[in-house]
CSV table of C-alpha atoms in Angstrom, one decimal:
chain,number,residue,atom,x,y,z
W,1,UNK,CA,26.1,3.5,-2.2
W,2,UNK,CA,28.5,5.5,0.5
W,3,UNK,CA,26.5,6.3,3.5
W,4,UNK,CA,27.3,10.3,2.7
W,5,UNK,CA,25.3,9.5,-0.3
W,6,UNK,CA,22.7,7.4,1.4
W,7,UNK,CA,22.1,10.7,3.4
W,8,UNK,CA,22.1,12.9,0.8
W,9,UNK,CA,19.1,10.8,-0.8
W,10,UNK,CA,17.5,10.3,2.3
W,11,UNK,CA,17.0,14.1,2.9
W,12,UNK,CA,15.9,14.7,-0.2
W,13,UNK,CA,13.1,11.8,0.8
W,14,UNK,CA,12.4,13.4,3.8
W,15,UNK,CA,11.5,17.3,2.6
W,16,UNK,CA,9.0,15.5,0.4
W,17,UNK,CA,6.2,16.3,3.5
W,18,UNK,CA,6.4,16.6,6.7
W,19,UNK,CA,5.4,13.3,7.2
W,20,UNK,CA,6.5,9.7,6.4
W,21,UNK,CA,3.0,7.8,6.9
W,22,UNK,CA,4.6,4.2,8.6
W,23,UNK,CA,2.2,1.5,7.2
W,24,UNK,CA,1.7,-1.9,8.8
W,25,UNK,CA,-0.8,-4.2,5.5
W,26,UNK,CA,-2.2,-6.9,6.5
W,27,UNK,CA,-3.8,-7.0,2.9
W,28,UNK,CA,-1.8,-6.6,-0.3
W,29,UNK,CA,-4.5,-6.3,-2.5
W,30,UNK,CA,-5.7,-2.6,-0.6
W,31,UNK,CA,-2.0,-1.6,-1.2
W,32,UNK,CA,-2.1,0.2,-4.5
W,33,UNK,CA,-5.6,2.3,-3.6
W,34,UNK,CA,-3.9,2.9,0.1
W,35,UNK,CA,-0.7,4.2,-1.6
W,36,UNK,CA,-3.2,6.6,-4.4
W,37,UNK,CA,-5.0,8.2,-1.1
W,38,UNK,CA,-1.5,9.2,0.8
W,39,UNK,CA,-0.4,10.5,-2.6
W,40,UNK,CA,-3.3,12.4,-3.4
W,41,UNK,CA,-3.5,13.9,-0.2
W,42,UNK,CA,0.0,14.8,-0.4
W,43,UNK,CA,2.3,12.3,1.0
W,44,UNK,CA,4.7,10.9,-1.4
W,45,UNK,CA,6.9,9.6,1.0
W,46,UNK,CA,5.6,6.0,2.1
W,47,UNK,CA,7.4,3.2,4.6
W,48,UNK,CA,6.0,-0.5,4.4
W,49,UNK,CA,7.2,-1.6,7.6
W,50,UNK,CA,8.2,-5.3,7.3
W,51,UNK,CA,6.1,-6.8,10.4
W,52,UNK,CA,3.1,-8.6,8.2
W,53,UNK,CA,3.6,-11.6,5.6
W,54,UNK,CA,1.8,-9.5,2.9
W,55,UNK,CA,4.7,-6.7,3.3
W,56,UNK,CA,7.1,-7.7,0.3
W,57,UNK,CA,3.9,-8.1,-2.2
W,58,UNK,CA,2.4,-4.8,-0.9
W,59,UNK,CA,5.7,-2.8,-1.8
W,60,UNK,CA,5.4,-4.0,-4.9
W,61,UNK,CA,1.8,-3.0,-5.4
W,62,UNK,CA,3.4,0.5,-4.5
W,63,UNK,CA,5.9,0.6,-6.6
W,64,UNK,CA,3.7,0.5,-9.4
W,65,UNK,CA,1.6,4.1,-8.3
W,66,UNK,CA,3.1,7.2,-10.1
W,67,UNK,CA,4.2,9.4,-8.2
W,68,UNK,CA,5.3,7.8,-4.9
W,69,UNK,CA,8.4,7.2,-3.1
W,70,UNK,CA,8.4,3.2,-1.5
W,71,UNK,CA,10.5,2.4,1.3
W,72,UNK,CA,10.8,-0.6,3.5
W,73,UNK,CA,10.8,0.0,7.0
W,74,UNK,CA,11.7,-2.5,9.8
W,75,UNK,CA,15.2,-3.4,8.1
W,76,UNK,CA,16.3,-5.9,10.9
W,77,UNK,CA,19.0,-8.1,9.0
W,78,UNK,CA,21.3,-7.8,4.8
W,79,UNK,CA,18.3,-10.3,3.9
W,80,UNK,CA,15.7,-8.0,4.5
W,81,UNK,CA,17.7,-5.1,2.9
W,82,UNK,CA,17.7,-7.4,-0.3
W,83,UNK,CA,14.5,-8.8,-0.6
W,84,UNK,CA,13.1,-4.7,0.3
W,85,UNK,CA,14.9,-4.3,-2.9
W,86,UNK,CA,14.1,-7.0,-5.1
W,87,UNK,CA,10.6,-5.8,-3.9
W,88,UNK,CA,10.9,-2.2,-5.2
W,89,UNK,CA,11.3,-0.3,-2.0
W,90,UNK,CA,13.9,2.9,-2.9
W,91,UNK,CA,15.0,3.5,0.6
W,92,UNK,CA,15.0,1.7,3.6
W,93,UNK,CA,14.3,2.3,7.5
W,94,UNK,CA,15.9,0.4,10.7
W,95,UNK,CA,15.0,1.0,14.1
W,96,UNK,CA,18.7,0.7,14.8
W,97,UNK,CA,21.8,-0.2,13.1
W,98,UNK,CA,24.3,-3.1,13.2
W,99,UNK,CA,27.4,-3.1,11.2
W,100,UNK,CA,25.7,-5.7,8.9
W,101,UNK,CA,22.9,-4.0,8.0
W,102,UNK,CA,24.8,-0.7,6.7
W,103,UNK,CA,27.3,-3.2,5.0
W,104,UNK,CA,24.2,-4.7,3.0
W,105,UNK,CA,22.2,-1.2,2.3
W,106,UNK,CA,25.6,0.1,0.9
W,107,UNK,CA,25.8,-3.5,-1.4
W,108,UNK,CA,22.2,-3.3,-2.5
W,109,UNK,CA,22.5,0.8,-2.8
W,110,UNK,CA,19.3,1.1,-1.2
W,111,UNK,CA,19.7,4.4,0.5
W,112,UNK,CA,18.8,4.1,4.6
W,113,UNK,CA,17.3,5.6,7.4
W,114,UNK,CA,19.5,3.8,10.5
W,115,UNK,CA,17.5,4.4,13.8
W,116,UNK,CA,19.5,6.4,16.9
W,117,UNK,CA,18.1,6.3,20.2
W,118,UNK,CA,20.9,8.1,22.1
W,119,UNK,CA,23.6,10.8,21.8
W,120,UNK,CA,26.7,7.6,21.5
W,121,UNK,CA,24.4,6.0,18.7
W,122,UNK,CA,24.2,9.2,16.8
W,123,UNK,CA,27.5,9.9,16.8
W,124,UNK,CA,28.6,6.2,16.0
W,125,UNK,CA,26.0,6.7,12.5
W,126,UNK,CA,27.5,10.0,12.1
W,127,UNK,CA,31.3,9.0,12.6
W,128,UNK,CA,30.2,6.3,9.3
W,129,UNK,CA,28.9,9.7,7.6
W,130,UNK,CA,25.1,8.9,8.1
W,131,UNK,CA,24.0,12.8,8.9
W,132,UNK,CA,19.8,11.9,8.5
W,133,UNK,CA,19.2,9.2,10.7
W,134,UNK,CA,15.7,8.0,12.2
W,135,UNK,CA,15.0,9.2,16.3
W,136,UNK,CA,13.4,6.2,17.5
W,137,UNK,CA,11.1,5.4,20.1
W,138,UNK,CA,10.8,8.8,19.8
W,139,UNK,CA,8.7,8.8,23.3
W,140,UNK,CA,9.9,6.3,24.9
W,141,UNK,CA,13.4,8.1,24.7
W,142,UNK,CA,12.4,11.4,25.9
W,143,UNK,CA,10.1,12.9,23.0
W,144,UNK,CA,10.2,16.3,22.0
W,145,UNK,CA,12.9,17.4,24.6
W,146,UNK,CA,15.5,14.6,24.4
W,147,UNK,CA,15.9,15.6,20.6
W,148,UNK,CA,16.4,19.3,21.2
W,149,UNK,CA,18.9,18.7,23.8
W,150,UNK,CA,21.0,15.9,21.6
W,151,UNK,CA,20.5,18.3,18.9
W,152,UNK,CA,22.7,21.2,20.9
W,153,UNK,CA,25.8,19.3,21.2
W,154,UNK,CA,25.2,17.3,17.9
W,155,UNK,CA,23.7,19.8,15.0
W,156,UNK,CA,25.1,18.1,12.2
W,157,UNK,CA,22.5,15.7,12.3
W,158,UNK,CA,18.9,15.7,11.3
W,159,UNK,CA,16.4,13.2,12.3
W,160,UNK,CA,13.0,11.8,11.1
W,161,UNK,CA,11.1,11.1,14.8
W,162,UNK,CA,9.5,8.0,14.7
W,163,UNK,CA,7.4,5.9,17.3
W,164,UNK,CA,4.8,7.8,19.8
W,165,UNK,CA,4.5,10.0,17.2
W,166,UNK,CA,0.9,11.8,16.9
W,167,UNK,CA,-1.3,14.9,15.9
W,168,UNK,CA,-0.9,15.5,20.0
W,169,UNK,CA,2.8,16.2,19.5
W,170,UNK,CA,3.4,16.3,15.5
W,171,UNK,CA,4.0,20.0,16.3
W,172,UNK,CA,6.7,19.7,18.9
W,173,UNK,CA,8.5,17.4,17.2
W,174,UNK,CA,8.3,19.7,13.9
W,175,UNK,CA,9.3,22.7,15.5
W,176,UNK,CA,13.1,21.5,16.0
W,177,UNK,CA,15.8,22.2,14.0
W,178,UNK,CA,16.9,19.1,13.5
W,179,UNK,CA,14.2,17.6,12.5
W,180,UNK,CA,13.6,17.0,9.3
W,181,UNK,CA,10.0,15.4,9.1
W,182,UNK,CA,8.1,12.4,11.0
W,183,UNK,CA,6.9,9.5,10.7
W,184,UNK,CA,3.7,8.6,11.8
W,185,UNK,CA,1.3,5.9,11.1
W,186,UNK,CA,-2.6,7.8,12.6
W,187,UNK,CA,-2.6,8.8,8.8
W,188,UNK,CA,-3.6,5.5,8.0
W,189,UNK,CA,-5.8,4.1,10.7
W,190,UNK,CA,-6.2,0.4,10.4
W,191,UNK,CA,-10.2,0.4,10.8
W,192,UNK,CA,-9.7,2.9,7.5
W,193,UNK,CA,-7.8,0.7,5.6
W,194,UNK,CA,-10.0,-2.3,6.2
W,195,UNK,CA,-13.2,-0.9,5.3
W,196,UNK,CA,-11.7,1.1,2.4
W,197,UNK,CA,-12.2,4.3,3.2
W,198,UNK,CA,-9.9,6.1,1.2
W,199,UNK,CA,-11.0,9.6,0.9
W,200,UNK,CA,-10.7,9.6,4.6
W,201,UNK,CA,-7.7,8.6,4.6
W,202,UNK,CA,-6.5,11.4,1.2
W,203,UNK,CA,-8.6,13.8,4.3
W,204,UNK,CA,-6.0,12.9,6.6
W,205,UNK,CA,-2.9,12.9,4.8
W,206,UNK,CA,-4.1,16.8,3.8
W,207,UNK,CA,-4.3,17.9,7.3
W,208,UNK,CA,-0.6,16.2,7.6
W,209,UNK,CA,0.9,17.8,4.5
W,210,UNK,CA,0.2,21.0,6.0
W,211,UNK,CA,1.8,20.8,9.0
W,212,UNK,CA,4.3,23.6,9.5
W,213,UNK,CA,7.7,22.5,9.9
């Protein structure tokens, strides 16, 4: 799968809803119920970050939930790409991009949403064929103003900003012409996940799914 093909698939996934939940899952036993709540609320694309021992098992559990599109985040190495694909991930997200990581995503046919934070990084990924990228860390890198400025000379690239995106600033990002969606963790608060408040999470997902872009 070429970078161009990966970006076309990433664009399709990002267009499903204005928000992609960024999930840090500690207990894989809760993963399927969490996925059902988010999907029912209108957020079908789910990013499970590989930051916990339960992450791959969570991806396996979520991959079996109808209507969901489950991806793996925090991909750092070729081994991460292989493990994510084997667990059932249908797309990958990385905080940055290396040649080895990009090649692994090509070899494994895993659509990659590669991370970039500067104009040079964006240009380097565009040169490889990536027209859909992750802007990370969004707020620490200048927020919506910085992303708008990058978009002026590089309109060919659209972004999913992640990192510090919240209900307070999500509208600033979604109003930009070069933003296709955002990534955010606020739709699945740790306390709600821990107590199994799936109705509450579904309600948060519905609010996020209704955001204008």
